[in-house]
């Protein structure tokens, strides 16, 4: 015995077996089911158990009040008779059930099979719905809405363990609605794979007969219309006006007339509607309810035009092709507007009359005149009257389906334009919800794994779902909020759709046991508002991206199969756009990570300028913008900003190479114009070395500035880059007119540097073109905005950066923006000591003594010994190997810097002296005592400098 819902449940004969029998036994005992049980079967078992069904239950509900003249019965009887003849002598039994699971027809290959069944199952009327019979072919086909095979122990009930079955829903071809189920039952030992083809062909035959019934009803409606007095009003001179109108109708007008006529049919009552045409004319559509002699109720739609119509002869009846199943002698009713008045591809149930006339009985209709005999009364020929013609006839029910089909197509067309307008995962999911509400659903929730939101693939989306979108006609429903992790139970429609990869329809949530069991308190509150659900997996390129759940609340009609198909189509289109956005997010994240890793993380400590910086990547793609701050000798500072042409990984990688090379050239103490020349050569070499596989030409722009706090002079050069902005301490803003220079990579063209005096407290703004250049804005206007944003001398560099981004930068940048703001400081003249001396070795001692006195005044007695030795070596080398005049300078900043300059361009070289050498150890000694040392070249001569750390002096 197994307990289910607190009640004992016997396991019966299936226990102790293997395969499905063993899985079923473990399931009934509450144990985890091993792999191998099909998803649809396991889901049905779980639903059956949640409904409290017992596997040994023998009785089934029985109904005797079903309609024995139902459409499905009339369509299926001949098909079942043929199947019975085909399977004569076999153990096959064939059933047809309605959409509620009630068996309406049954046939047996052997008559003796009926005697082996319980008495109540030998005649039609017993119910095999899943909610009362558990897992079986008919019930599962209705639940899954597709071809189903249930074999042996896969049945939930004990009574069916030795049988197998295949079942397939039968749909109305016009509406797509499930009319019933065709089921083949047979012993499990006689399984035949060919039955899948047989049952599909049989179901298609029943569906064709259902369509034939609809066509017969349409013929009856048309016949009733022609037989009424209305046909007399469709005279020769009355119809020609509509006919002429049809010849010149704008395609949009035809669609509007068709749509409005179908809408009038769907209302099923007498009404009129005025339709304004594209050229300003107006057509009145009139609907007239009618009833055929056989009892078919429908609506005829006529078009009425004011004014007289000219007389012209009508064409003779035209022979047309004959659809299968109809008579070969057919004719077009030429007195009625031809098919061009309404599109020939109009949906079933609102066909043009000329199309309907092909379904008329075995007669040929000629023109119907005002005299009712095919002619026209002479006294009516010249009477000014309304032109009037039949547009379409149909049944309201079928017209409703046709109208719904058109609106679904319109929704899909709109979805193609609305979904995927951006490459943002969240925005694309929001667009799906906005498209579906309210035309398909009243509420939509979309759940995506956190990994998908980051641009990655989720390892197991069932355990990593986060609420991404909640959208609906109201905001007061108790759905889980956006951002919250959602956990769906194994029997919920959402997990079932992820597992099966198919949309899951729950037309009645109050009967959806798996959905109710997830969170009883939460679902109870939702059930007061929503009543129907479609759960659709978001799958693209084989990757599961998440779940879209469509809920219906206000619409009294529950979701149907057409709604499920529409939801699946919408979700499929959205999933492809979400996957594109996910892939873009992943690639953009990779490029952005590379870009940020190549930019400076921490700016160096220095006293020359106060620095603030920003980097803002483009929304569409990451480019190659960069900036850098490089401490130079003599307390100077180098400021770089540059922009590599293009976007993507190549631009980011090229940017990294350029930044590294620029830093190396700068640290060699080259002046700005020479640094740009070396970078120009490098870019040209990279362009030549890059494979020509469509990578494009590598190019870049750059601006390099060197600021010297001892002289407050700034030397700048640019290579095709926008000039900097200069803000003086009084708030005056200017854009220095620097020589433009060619972009990097052109080669062979010179670069020029310019020198500008920057008073202490000046702000220098270096930026890339993404800040000011935008196709939607004028550059001059943007520069004026930039001027206004900078005209605040009290702002710090951080405040300046923030203000510029808020007021000048575009809201949606199409290009990267790099921004560097430097506020200048001046080195206190009291911290600078300088001496000029001739090239006389006797003066070295005087310089040493003066330097020691200056160090004592600065309180740097501990650094005196190292400074004295370094100065001695540097001055001696300048006297011996350089040319006068010679200048010595000490700079007291964060470190102690000793500089010796002379007029010679000969640079010293560090070498290791042999043990027998009497000299050559001076620079080696300097290198050991100094924190760093080097040479920089002047316009005339050079400077040898050595930097000594004060803490280690």
mmCIF file of N, CA and C in Angstrom, residues 118 180 190 345 357 385 424 470 481 520 623 631 666 673 785 799 850 869:
data_model
loop_
_atom_site.group_PDB
_atom_site.id
_atom_site.type_symbol
_atom_site.label_atom_id
_atom_site.label_comp_id
_atom_site.label_asym_id
_atom_site.label_seq_id
_atom_site.Cartn_x
_atom_site.Cartn_y
_atom_site.Cartn_z
ATOM 1 N N UNK A 118 -15.829 -4.218 -19.442
ATOM 2 C CA UNK A 118 -16.962 -3.976 -18.540
ATOM 3 C C UNK A 118 -18.164 -3.486 -19.331
ATOM 4 N N UNK A 180 -12.136 16.611 -30.883
ATOM 5 C CA UNK A 180 -12.175 15.287 -30.268
ATOM 6 C C UNK A 180 -10.829 14.616 -30.331
ATOM 7 N N UNK A 190 1.566 -6.325 -29.239
ATOM 8 C CA UNK A 190 1.420 -6.219 -30.699
ATOM 9 C C UNK A 190 1.708 -4.793 -31.164
ATOM 10 N N UNK A 345 -7.544 35.387 -51.075
ATOM 11 C CA UNK A 345 -7.017 34.564 -49.980
ATOM 12 C C UNK A 345 -7.698 34.875 -48.664
ATOM 13 N N UNK A 357 -19.154 30.696 -54.569
ATOM 14 C CA UNK A 357 -19.980 30.174 -55.645
ATOM 15 C C UNK A 357 -19.408 28.905 -56.236
ATOM 16 N N UNK A 385 -29.982 55.421 -58.360
ATOM 17 C CA UNK A 385 -30.174 54.648 -57.130
ATOM 18 C C UNK A 385 -28.826 54.255 -56.579
ATOM 19 N N UNK A 424 19.873 44.671 -25.817
ATOM 20 C CA UNK A 424 19.834 44.580 -24.372
ATOM 21 C C UNK A 424 18.880 43.462 -23.981
ATOM 22 N N UNK A 470 7.814 41.850 -15.243
ATOM 23 C CA UNK A 470 6.408 41.694 -14.847
ATOM 24 C C UNK A 470 5.663 42.832 -15.523
ATOM 25 N N UNK A 481 8.306 39.969 -7.497
ATOM 26 C CA UNK A 481 8.840 41.210 -8.062
ATOM 27 C C UNK A 481 10.064 40.951 -8.934
ATOM 28 N N UNK A 520 0.658 27.370 -2.290
ATOM 29 C CA UNK A 520 -0.798 27.489 -2.135
ATOM 30 C C UNK A 520 -1.260 28.891 -1.760
ATOM 31 N N UNK A 623 35.062 50.811 -27.983
ATOM 32 C CA UNK A 623 36.113 51.225 -28.899
ATOM 33 C C UNK A 623 37.483 51.148 -28.275
ATOM 34 N N UNK A 631 54.470 59.989 -14.643
ATOM 35 C CA UNK A 631 55.461 60.865 -13.977
ATOM 36 C C UNK A 631 56.765 60.881 -14.779
ATOM 37 N N UNK A 666 57.446 57.913 -23.628
ATOM 38 C CA UNK A 666 57.396 59.060 -22.708
ATOM 39 C C UNK A 666 58.446 58.924 -21.618
ATOM 40 N N UNK A 673 56.401 65.933 -29.634
ATOM 41 C CA UNK A 673 56.380 65.713 -31.081
ATOM 42 C C UNK A 673 57.148 64.460 -31.457
ATOM 43 N N UNK A 785 28.501 74.403 -25.142
ATOM 44 C CA UNK A 785 28.052 73.736 -23.922
ATOM 45 C C UNK A 785 29.241 73.368 -23.040
ATOM 46 N N UNK A 799 34.597 67.312 -9.782
ATOM 47 C CA UNK A 799 33.350 68.008 -10.093
ATOM 48 C C UNK A 799 33.295 68.396 -11.567
ATOM 49 N N UNK A 850 77.847 74.201 -1.639
ATOM 50 C CA UNK A 850 76.571 74.929 -1.743
ATOM 51 C C UNK A 850 75.381 73.985 -1.637
ATOM 52 N N UNK A 869 77.801 62.645 -3.154
ATOM 53 C CA UNK A 869 78.487 61.728 -4.059
ATOM 54 C C UNK A 869 77.921 61.805 -5.469
#
